Every structure is written in C-alpha cells, then in structure tokens.
Amino acid sequence: MRQILYQQEPRQLPELTAEDMDRHETILRAVKIHRLQESTRRRDEREAKFSAMEKAYAALEKLDPRLFEEACKMEANITFPRQMRVPTETPPTKIWDYLDTDKK
Amino acid sequence: MNAATRAFALANFGRRVAARPLGFLSHTQAAMRWQSTYTKPATGVNPAYDEALKVIEAYKTKRLAEAEIAAKELKEAQESGADADKISALKKTWFGIAADAEINDSEVLWNARQGNYDLNRPVYEYLKENEWLGRPLEILMQRLLQMFVLPDMLDPRDVGTPESQLNVSMPGSSVLEPGSIIDPAEALQQPEIELVTFHDDTRHHTLLMVDLDEPFEEQQSFREQLHWAVADVPFSKMQSKAVTDDKANVLLPYIPPHPAKGTPTHRYVLAVFEQGKGGREQLGTVDISRNTVVRDFVSQHSLRLVGISFFRASWNEAVDGVYRNVLKTEPPNYGPMPAERKDIGPDGRKINMYENY
C-alpha cells in the first residue's frame, strides 16, 4: 500500500490531439447508435412475442372457453414453473419448432 | 448535449420557430454558397473510428430513407389540402427524422460549433435553434424579468417566451448582451438588427425602440418614449438582417439615447413584432407619436412579439451633445443643484468670518 501511495507515479492520461478527440467523439456517437438500435430490436422482439401471446389467448377464448380458463390459471406459491426444462450445459441445436403445430 | 435532452428538444421543436451573424451580408445572404470549414481526421489510425464511420453512415442512410417516405406523405397531404394541424404534424415528423439522420456527423457538429450554419438543411436549423434555446434565451428572459422590462412595457402573459433571437449590435461593436450597460456615445447611429427566424415565407414585422425611463415632470414620474419605429420590415429564414434604411417604412426616425443627468439608468428596449394575419398585413402609414404607449399600439394593430432585447445607458457629457445637436434643446439636469456659497460677497471676494479681522 505504501508503495502504491508514495513510491509509484500516478498514471498519465493519454494526450489526445484535436483530431484524436474528434475520432473519440465519433466513436462514442457510433456506440450510442449501436446501443439504441440493439435496444429497439430487443424491445420490438419482446413486444411481438407478447402480442402473439395475447392473440393466441384471444383465439383460444373464442375456440374453447374451458381450455381458456385452464390456460389463464396460474399456480400459487411456486419457486420454479412446472413446465421449465432442466438446465443443461448441452442443449439441442434446435430448441423449439415454431411451425410444427402437432408438438405438445 | 446528451441523447435525452436532444430527443426532448427534437420532440418539442416547432413550438418556437441561434448563433453569430455571418459578417455584414445584407439581402444577398441567400446568393452566397455555403462553405464547410471542416477537415476530416485521418482514417487508418484508429480501427474503432473506421468502424464508427460505417455505423454512422448506415444509420444516416436508413434515416434518410425514412425521411423521404415522411416527405412524400407530407407532400401528399399538402396537395390533397388536408387541415393545417395534420400538415404541421407531418412536417414536424419529417423534420425530426431529417435532422436526426445527419446529427451524428462530425462535420455538421463542427460547423455548428463554429457558428457556420447552412439553413437549407434541417439539421443545421435544428442545431441553430437549440443553441438559442440553451443559454441565450434563459439569459434574455432573466434580464427582462429582473429589470422589469416585461411588466413595464408589455404583459408577460401575452409575451410568454419570445420565439426568435434578436441580435442587436451598435455600429462598430459585436452583438449586445441583453441588459448590458453601454456608453451613449456608441449609440449615436442606429443599431444593426438581426432576427433569426426559421420560416421560409417572408413576413412583415414592426421594429420599435423604447426608452422605458423617460422623466415625466408633470406627474413626477417616468413614462415610455419611442426612439425609433419602423414598420413592414421583412424577415425570413434566409433574410435575417433588418432593412431599416430609406427604403423601409420608417414611422419615427432614430433618435439616439439621451439619459438625462440625475435620472437613474435608463432601459432602452428593441422589440420586433410580427404584424397581423401571420405577417402578411402591411401597416403603411399609422397614427404614431413619440409618446405613444407600446401596449396601446400593439393591441391596436394586433402585433405579436417575436424578438426582444435591451440595453441600458446613463448620463455622460456625450448626452448633452445629443440634446443640443439632435433634439435642439438645453440639456436638463434632474440631479442635485450645486450648493449655494454663502462665504462669497457681491464683489466676488471671500467674506471674512471674524469681524475684527
């Protein structure tokens, strides 16, 4: 600790020219754009999934009221959902086939 | 300026429609080609920078495509004759997208920082207006209210916040900070007026210069006095300098400030009002005198304040010159008179204090 505090020189910040500062600010702006696009993409994906869920529930309500009621039920006092898959370090390459309507 | 304030400002742009004037151009501003003063930094030095340029370029291309779609929608709405609210909303959308497309460009930001705005491009319009809305407008409002210019001259509730920046500069000086104290000798000639607006159409404005603290002996108080009144002054996005010479409709010729000796510091307000019917109305000859009250004049001709600035001045020897040469009267003195000397006799010699001297 004494060596760090008293014997070592404090780190010098890199000296940037005006051109370097310009490049630095441009890079920061590009990072901001990239993060904004990523967050927009994730939000759109999330909202699409949720609206698909809502549409599925609405269709089920019209189709079969009993199944709809069962689907709306939520279990109380759960720690893990019963439907959750056991976590594994070797998952299959294809997790779920969205287009195969016969799968349970 | 971070992303949050920028996004907020973009969303609220258009509620009001700033920078340094480019030299001493007059109505030939539009004819001069705009020049950028930016030198690009070298590529190949920092690989992150080269990638950053690609990201910014891709974003710009995407947004410009969206802006084109918005522009097409706006054009269709304008041609099909939709109502004004819808058109203004579409215009705001297009403007926001067009400005956002180029705002990450280093060249644009550099030019804006130097005060070199190409107002044909939306991004520069946006940056210029935001520069005014940042500090200069706050300072102006602070000074106007602190020194009671607004309640004295106009109702603050009617004024709100002025939408345009008014740059007043005395001949031979730079732009005046609102509320600054100047030497009356600097203001013997009429100042140069610049109004920064963002509408493409030319609108007519009325320029008034008022002294709010002219002594009014009858009522032992102060009243307003108009020093200068010019009507039908055209301003537009490309024409920001005022045409106030012989070609203009000068209602009252310019009289330099003349704060009398013994009076408190006078406030001289320069105000630009948009004339009726969205600036299309022309005033021509009107009934006006040096003692017209500004509130009455404004309500009579349905004027709307768009730009305001003011300066202050006090008496000095130069002001006596103004009274004698311009106003052709003796300079008044409202200050204390020199005390009467009781120790000088009729022969001009000092009276002895003691009898047996």
XYZ file of C-alpha atoms in Angstrom, chain A residues 11-63:
53
model
C -0.878 7.224 -14.233
C -0.719 9.784 -17.020
C -3.791 10.248 -19.168
C -3.103 9.810 -22.874
C -2.611 13.160 -24.580
C -5.054 13.407 -27.463
C -4.775 15.871 -30.312
C -7.869 17.640 -31.656
C -8.071 15.011 -34.404
C -7.905 12.247 -31.795
C -10.692 13.904 -29.803
C -12.783 14.125 -32.970
C -12.271 10.403 -33.557
C -13.065 9.655 -29.904
C -16.335 11.609 -30.004
C -17.324 9.965 -33.288
C -16.705 6.535 -31.813
C -18.863 7.396 -28.779
C -21.672 8.553 -31.058
C -21.481 5.344 -33.085
C -21.599 3.266 -29.875
C -24.687 5.214 -28.798
C -26.362 4.494 -32.147
C -25.483 0.803 -31.903
C -26.867 0.516 -28.341
C -30.041 2.352 -29.371
C -30.581 0.013 -32.326
C -29.941 -3.067 -30.165
C -32.414 -1.926 -27.525
C -35.026 -1.094 -30.180
C -34.583 -4.505 -31.753
C -34.909 -6.280 -28.398
C -37.977 -4.229 -27.465
C -39.673 -4.927 -30.786
C -38.930 -8.664 -30.433
C -40.326 -8.643 -26.885
C -43.462 -6.760 -27.896
C -44.001 -9.048 -30.892
C -43.776 -12.105 -28.631
C -46.189 -10.618 -26.112
C -48.720 -9.579 -28.751
C -48.520 -13.070 -30.265
C -49.318 -14.456 -26.800
C -52.269 -12.089 -26.444
C -53.630 -13.077 -29.873
C -53.243 -16.767 -29.006
C -55.238 -16.282 -25.787
C -57.943 -14.327 -27.652
C -58.223 -17.092 -30.273
C -58.422 -19.759 -27.555
C -61.156 -17.812 -25.753
C -63.287 -17.896 -28.914
C -62.421 -21.536 -29.621
